[in-house]
């Protein structure tokens, strides 16, 4: 007999309560519940230019002003959004579990705004800038941001601290994620379709290390056949339920 959502939820809660180490992976679905557009596909069209054509090193080298105008538009949109109940519930999970790590593919900074501290923002953070000259990374919440922004130290052009198409993820972030995946008792995947690598391979890594893997997503994903448990619904509705008493 197939398990109902209620029994699935109860089993996941049991696994989380018993877990000594919890790792969480989040994607666009959790931010969508705060009203953040995906900036890909139909949501990613800006001035008749696709997001995938702007988020590249070549695009920045060719026309940094255009790229910065696009990122400023994104920053202005994201600045109006707030963490939702799912973001807040993840902060509470971190508080309850000493061996906790959050890995997010989102660049909107909402996890940090909610209070998450043990995390890897594997695709970067739109509220950080990086100098193309001296390489210094720092926070920048200017809305609008000056275009073109320059480094106060060396005068070189600043770029968004984002991992663009064709760029590699930070080795330090990958090391932190690998360690968290290989040593967790539960991997909780929230709001990601599981098609963008390397995050799409995280479930397999955790499973091979013996973790219980669960996903929360609006619809089935390519990972659904691999994970131990799937819950379908909005992150803001389901994730807070995991904190309720058994």
mmCIF file of C-alpha atoms in Angstrom:
data_model
loop_
_atom_site.group_PDB
_atom_site.id
_atom_site.type_symbol
_atom_site.label_atom_id
_atom_site.label_comp_id
_atom_site.label_asym_id
_atom_site.label_seq_id
_atom_site.Cartn_x
_atom_site.Cartn_y
_atom_site.Cartn_z
ATOM 1 C CA UNK A 1 0.000 0.000 0.000
ATOM 2 C CA UNK A 2 1.476 3.438 -0.904
ATOM 3 C CA UNK A 3 2.229 5.778 1.947
ATOM 4 C CA UNK A 4 0.022 8.858 2.378
ATOM 5 C CA UNK A 5 1.498 12.327 2.659
ATOM 6 C CA UNK A 6 0.734 12.276 6.358
ATOM 7 C CA UNK A 7 2.636 9.038 6.949
ATOM 8 C CA UNK A 8 5.513 10.304 4.791
ATOM 9 C CA UNK A 9 5.618 13.484 6.832
ATOM 10 C CA UNK A 10 5.625 11.513 10.080
ATOM 11 C CA UNK A 11 8.470 9.284 8.889
ATOM 12 C CA UNK A 12 10.560 12.270 7.829
ATOM 13 C CA UNK A 13 9.976 13.960 11.170
ATOM 14 C CA UNK A 14 11.132 10.781 12.944
ATOM 15 C CA UNK A 15 14.285 10.668 10.827
ATOM 16 C CA UNK A 16 15.063 14.322 11.543
ATOM 17 C CA UNK A 17 14.520 13.946 15.295
ATOM 18 C CA UNK A 18 16.841 10.927 15.406
ATOM 19 C CA UNK A 19 19.487 12.447 13.142
ATOM 20 C CA UNK A 20 22.789 13.571 14.606
ATOM 21 C CA UNK A 21 23.752 15.325 11.366
ATOM 22 C CA UNK A 22 21.372 17.030 8.906
ATOM 23 C CA UNK A 23 22.194 18.510 5.509
ATOM 24 C CA UNK A 24 19.739 20.604 3.490
ATOM 25 C CA UNK A 25 19.851 21.504 -0.208
ATOM 26 C CA UNK A 26 17.571 24.260 -1.501
ATOM 27 C CA UNK A 27 16.718 25.588 -4.944
ATOM 28 C CA UNK A 28 14.482 28.094 -6.672
ATOM 29 C CA UNK A 29 11.277 26.597 -5.261
ATOM 30 C CA UNK A 30 11.878 27.902 -1.755
ATOM 31 C CA UNK A 31 12.522 31.429 -3.059
ATOM 32 C CA UNK A 32 9.513 31.273 -5.367
ATOM 33 C CA UNK A 33 7.380 31.069 -2.216
ATOM 34 C CA UNK A 34 8.746 34.533 -1.344
ATOM 35 C CA UNK A 35 7.835 35.829 -4.792
ATOM 36 C CA UNK A 36 11.345 35.711 -6.267
ATOM 37 C CA UNK A 37 11.256 35.011 -10.027
ATOM 38 C CA UNK A 38 13.446 32.208 -11.296
ATOM 39 C CA UNK A 39 15.169 34.532 -13.817
ATOM 40 C CA UNK A 40 15.267 31.586 -16.183
ATOM 41 C CA UNK A 41 12.936 30.616 -19.002
ATOM 42 C CA UNK A 42 9.961 32.980 -19.378
ATOM 43 C CA UNK A 43 10.855 34.754 -16.120
ATOM 44 C CA UNK A 44 14.378 35.386 -17.374
ATOM 45 C CA UNK A 45 13.532 37.512 -20.408
ATOM 46 C CA UNK A 46 14.724 41.092 -19.913
ATOM 47 C CA UNK A 47 14.820 43.669 -22.689
ATOM 48 C CA UNK A 48 14.392 40.750 -25.104
ATOM 49 C CA UNK A 49 17.617 39.194 -23.825
ATOM 50 C CA UNK A 50 17.695 35.752 -22.192
ATOM 51 C CA UNK A 51 19.219 35.413 -18.734
ATOM 52 C CA UNK A 52 21.447 32.610 -20.022
ATOM 53 C CA UNK A 53 22.996 35.076 -22.483
ATOM 54 C CA UNK A 54 23.807 37.622 -19.782
ATOM 55 C CA UNK A 55 25.135 35.422 -16.966
ATOM 56 C CA UNK A 56 28.429 34.588 -18.649
ATOM 57 C CA UNK A 57 32.012 35.883 -18.455
ATOM 58 C CA UNK A 58 31.912 36.611 -22.197
ATOM 59 C CA UNK A 59 28.819 38.792 -21.834
ATOM 60 C CA UNK A 60 30.453 40.771 -19.021
ATOM 61 C CA UNK A 61 33.644 41.261 -21.000
ATOM 62 C CA UNK A 62 31.676 42.313 -24.075
ATOM 63 C CA UNK A 63 29.193 44.673 -22.382
ATOM 64 C CA UNK A 64 29.639 45.053 -18.599
ATOM 65 C CA UNK A 65 27.157 47.922 -18.479
ATOM 66 C CA UNK A 66 24.364 45.780 -19.914
ATOM 67 C CA UNK A 67 25.130 42.938 -17.507
ATOM 68 C CA UNK A 68 25.191 45.293 -14.534
ATOM 69 C CA UNK A 69 21.912 46.894 -15.625
ATOM 70 C CA UNK A 70 20.360 43.425 -15.605
ATOM 71 C CA UNK A 71 21.764 42.581 -12.168
ATOM 72 C CA UNK A 72 20.611 45.930 -10.812
ATOM 73 C CA UNK A 73 17.102 45.112 -12.078
ATOM 74 C CA UNK A 74 17.294 41.756 -10.297
ATOM 75 C CA UNK A 75 18.559 43.373 -7.091
ATOM 76 C CA UNK A 76 15.693 45.874 -7.147
ATOM 77 C CA UNK A 77 13.192 43.007 -7.454
ATOM 78 C CA UNK A 78 14.783 40.840 -4.763
ATOM 79 C CA UNK A 79 15.120 43.783 -2.368
ATOM 80 C CA UNK A 80 11.331 43.807 -2.009
ATOM 81 C CA UNK A 81 11.168 40.138 -0.945
ATOM 82 C CA UNK A 82 11.372 38.608 2.528
ATOM 83 C CA UNK A 83 12.272 35.133 3.845
ATOM 84 C CA UNK A 84 9.230 32.895 4.166
ATOM 85 C CA UNK A 85 8.241 30.244 6.694
ATOM 86 C CA UNK A 86 10.421 27.617 5.002
ATOM 87 C CA UNK A 87 13.537 29.789 5.319
ATOM 88 C CA UNK A 88 12.708 30.389 8.970
ATOM 89 C CA UNK A 89 12.099 26.686 9.624
ATOM 90 C CA UNK A 90 15.540 25.844 8.220
ATOM 91 C CA UNK A 91 17.079 28.323 10.653
ATOM 92 C CA UNK A 92 15.299 26.470 13.468
ATOM 93 C CA UNK A 93 16.602 23.120 12.172
ATOM 94 C CA UNK A 94 20.104 24.574 12.309
ATOM 95 C CA UNK A 95 19.506 25.674 15.901
ATOM 96 C CA UNK A 96 18.285 22.223 16.941
ATOM 97 C CA UNK A 97 20.976 20.174 15.180
ATOM 98 C CA UNK A 98 24.628 20.989 16.019
ATOM 99 C CA UNK A 99 25.890 19.039 12.978
ATOM 100 C CA UNK A 100 23.965 20.949 10.334
ATOM 101 C CA UNK A 101 24.847 22.311 6.904
ATOM 102 C CA UNK A 102 22.771 24.180 4.334
ATOM 103 C CA UNK A 103 23.670 24.173 0.646
ATOM 104 C CA UNK A 104 21.703 26.573 -1.549
ATOM 105 C CA UNK A 105 21.679 27.136 -5.286
ATOM 106 C CA UNK A 106 19.882 30.452 -4.753
ATOM 107 C CA UNK A 107 21.745 33.754 -5.016
ATOM 108 C CA UNK A 108 19.070 35.969 -3.443
ATOM 109 C CA UNK A 109 20.545 35.963 0.076
ATOM 110 C CA UNK A 110 17.206 35.132 1.723
ATOM 111 C CA UNK A 111 18.702 32.304 3.787
ATOM 112 C CA UNK A 112 21.210 34.719 5.316
ATOM 113 C CA UNK A 113 18.450 37.285 5.834
ATOM 114 C CA UNK A 114 16.469 34.631 7.729
ATOM 115 C CA UNK A 115 19.437 33.928 9.985
ATOM 116 C CA UNK A 116 21.122 30.851 8.498
ATOM 117 C CA UNK A 117 24.814 30.769 9.394
ATOM 118 C CA UNK A 118 26.106 27.300 8.486
ATOM 119 C CA UNK A 119 25.708 27.447 4.727
ATOM 120 C CA UNK A 120 27.305 27.302 1.310
ATOM 121 C CA UNK A 121 25.867 29.632 -1.332
ATOM 122 C CA UNK A 122 27.250 27.506 -4.130
ATOM 123 C CA UNK A 123 26.179 29.818 -6.961
ATOM 124 C CA UNK A 124 27.174 33.011 -5.149
ATOM 125 C CA UNK A 125 25.216 35.902 -3.668
ATOM 126 C CA UNK A 126 23.721 38.805 -5.586
ATOM 127 C CA UNK A 127 24.399 41.091 -2.600
ATOM 128 C CA UNK A 128 28.154 40.569 -2.881
ATOM 129 C CA UNK A 129 30.561 42.081 -5.389
ATOM 130 C CA UNK A 130 34.010 40.903 -6.449
ATOM 131 C CA UNK A 131 36.830 43.037 -7.788
ATOM 132 C CA UNK A 132 38.083 41.983 -11.222
ATOM 133 C CA UNK A 133 41.478 43.376 -10.279
ATOM 134 C CA UNK A 134 42.427 42.550 -6.679
ATOM 135 C CA UNK A 135 39.772 39.847 -6.211
ATOM 136 C CA UNK A 136 38.353 41.190 -2.932
ATOM 137 C CA UNK A 137 34.771 40.096 -2.195
ATOM 138 C CA UNK A 138 32.524 42.300 -0.071
ATOM 139 C CA UNK A 139 28.881 42.925 0.705
ATOM 140 C CA UNK A 140 27.045 45.576 -1.281
ATOM 141 C CA UNK A 141 23.359 46.322 -0.659
ATOM 142 C CA UNK A 142 23.166 49.429 -2.856
ATOM 143 C CA UNK A 143 19.828 49.659 -4.686
ATOM 144 C CA UNK A 144 20.309 50.956 -7.262
ATOM 145 C CA UNK A 145 23.974 50.106 -7.548
ATOM 146 C CA UNK A 146 26.267 52.565 -9.317
ATOM 147 C CA UNK A 147 26.869 51.511 -12.908
ATOM 148 C CA UNK A 148 29.667 50.809 -13.561
ATOM 149 C CA UNK A 149 30.815 50.072 -9.968
ATOM 150 C CA UNK A 150 34.519 50.275 -9.186
ATOM 151 C CA UNK A 151 36.708 48.868 -6.425
ATOM 152 C CA UNK A 152 37.428 51.385 -3.637
ATOM 153 C CA UNK A 153 40.864 49.786 -3.186
ATOM 154 C CA UNK A 154 42.322 49.508 -6.664
ATOM 155 C CA UNK A 155 39.780 51.206 -8.930
ATOM 156 C CA UNK A 156 39.131 48.108 -11.035
ATOM 157 C CA UNK A 157 35.680 47.143 -12.260
ATOM 158 C CA UNK A 158 33.490 45.199 -9.830
ATOM 159 C CA UNK A 159 31.422 42.223 -10.956
ATOM 160 C CA UNK A 160 28.560 40.374 -9.259
ATOM 161 C CA UNK A 161 29.859 37.633 -6.975
ATOM 162 C CA UNK A 162 27.909 35.025 -8.936
ATOM 163 C CA UNK A 163 29.029 31.753 -10.494
ATOM 164 C CA UNK A 164 28.216 32.321 -14.150
ATOM 165 C CA UNK A 165 27.634 29.746 -16.878
ATOM 166 C CA UNK A 166 30.999 28.312 -17.847
ATOM 167 C CA UNK A 167 32.600 29.061 -14.460
ATOM 168 C CA UNK A 168 33.566 26.571 -11.762
ATOM 169 C CA UNK A 169 32.141 26.502 -8.271
ATOM 170 C CA UNK A 170 34.373 27.517 -5.399
ATOM 171 C CA UNK A 171 36.628 24.609 -4.336
ATOM 172 C CA UNK A 172 36.029 25.556 -0.700
ATOM 173 C CA UNK A 173 32.260 25.388 -1.171
ATOM 174 C CA UNK A 174 32.551 22.038 -2.937
ATOM 175 C CA UNK A 175 34.688 20.682 -0.087
ATOM 176 C CA UNK A 176 32.162 21.868 2.511
ATOM 177 C CA UNK A 177 29.287 20.325 0.560
ATOM 178 C CA UNK A 178 31.112 17.033 0.051
ATOM 179 C CA UNK A 179 31.876 16.782 3.755
ATOM 180 C CA UNK A 180 28.270 17.564 4.706
ATOM 181 C CA UNK A 181 26.847 15.050 2.222
ATOM 182 C CA UNK A 182 29.132 12.224 3.270
ATOM 183 C CA UNK A 183 28.561 12.645 7.001
ATOM 184 C CA UNK A 184 24.845 13.430 7.293
ATOM 185 C CA UNK A 185 22.138 11.092 8.556
ATOM 186 C CA UNK A 186 19.439 12.949 6.598
ATOM 187 C CA UNK A 187 19.650 14.949 3.380
ATOM 188 C CA UNK A 188 16.602 17.146 2.859
ATOM 189 C CA UNK A 189 16.204 18.516 -0.697
ATOM 190 C CA UNK A 190 13.799 21.451 -0.968
ATOM 191 C CA UNK A 191 12.481 23.192 -4.056
ATOM 192 C CA UNK A 192 14.948 22.019 -6.670
ATOM 193 C CA UNK A 193 14.274 19.997 -9.798
ATOM 194 C CA UNK A 194 17.617 18.217 -9.572
ATOM 195 C CA UNK A 195 18.798 18.878 -13.109
ATOM 196 C CA UNK A 196 21.617 21.421 -12.597
ATOM 197 C CA UNK A 197 24.989 19.927 -11.726
ATOM 198 C CA UNK A 198 26.823 19.504 -9.497
ATOM 199 C CA UNK A 199 23.858 19.836 -7.097
ATOM 200 C CA UNK A 200 21.914 17.277 -9.152
ATOM 201 C CA UNK A 201 24.411 14.660 -8.005
ATOM 202 C CA UNK A 202 24.236 15.484 -4.301
ATOM 203 C CA UNK A 203 21.435 12.997 -3.570
ATOM 204 C CA UNK A 204 23.504 10.127 -4.973
ATOM 205 C CA UNK A 205 26.523 11.109 -2.881
ATOM 206 C CA UNK A 206 24.448 11.172 0.315
ATOM 207 C CA UNK A 207 22.690 7.898 -0.511
ATOM 208 C CA UNK A 208 25.985 6.134 -1.153
ATOM 209 C CA UNK A 209 27.194 7.352 2.238
ATOM 210 C CA UNK A 210 24.127 5.830 3.933
ATOM 211 C CA UNK A 211 21.940 8.913 4.451
ATOM 212 C CA UNK A 212 18.154 8.975 4.377
ATOM 213 C CA UNK A 213 17.260 11.293 1.482
ATOM 214 C CA UNK A 214 13.957 13.161 1.204
ATOM 215 C CA UNK A 215 12.705 15.770 -1.234
ATOM 216 C CA UNK A 216 10.047 18.459 -0.963
ATOM 217 C CA UNK A 217 8.911 19.868 -4.278
ATOM 218 C CA UNK A 218 5.734 20.948 -6.042
ATOM 219 C CA UNK A 219 6.036 18.140 -8.581
ATOM 220 C CA UNK A 220 7.998 14.905 -9.051
ATOM 221 C CA UNK A 221 11.595 15.439 -10.171
ATOM 222 C CA UNK A 222 14.274 13.352 -11.901
ATOM 223 C CA UNK A 223 15.501 12.603 -8.346
ATOM 224 C CA UNK A 224 12.179 11.172 -7.158
ATOM 225 C CA UNK A 225 13.035 7.595 -8.106
ATOM 226 C CA UNK A 226 16.316 7.849 -6.203
ATOM 227 C CA UNK A 227 15.235 9.430 -2.919
ATOM 228 C CA UNK A 228 13.731 7.543 0.013
ATOM 229 C CA UNK A 229 10.735 9.849 0.390
ATOM 230 C CA UNK A 230 8.989 12.589 -1.606
ATOM 231 C CA UNK A 231 6.536 15.195 -0.375
ATOM 232 C CA UNK A 232 4.698 17.299 -2.924
ATOM 233 C CA UNK A 233 3.637 20.812 -2.033
ATOM 234 C CA UNK A 234 4.960 24.281 -1.367
ATOM 235 C CA UNK A 235 8.071 24.593 0.761
ATOM 236 C CA UNK A 236 6.535 27.363 2.889
ATOM 237 C CA UNK A 237 3.687 25.019 3.825
ATOM 238 C CA UNK A 238 5.526 21.726 4.322
ATOM 239 C CA UNK A 239 8.919 22.570 5.809
ATOM 240 C CA UNK A 240 7.488 24.220 8.978
ATOM 241 C CA UNK A 241 5.469 21.039 9.637
ATOM 242 C CA UNK A 242 8.742 19.150 10.110
ATOM 243 C CA UNK A 243 9.343 21.118 13.314
ATOM 244 C CA UNK A 244 6.074 20.113 14.956
ATOM 245 C CA UNK A 245 6.102 17.444 17.689
ATOM 246 C CA UNK A 246 5.671 13.819 16.563
#
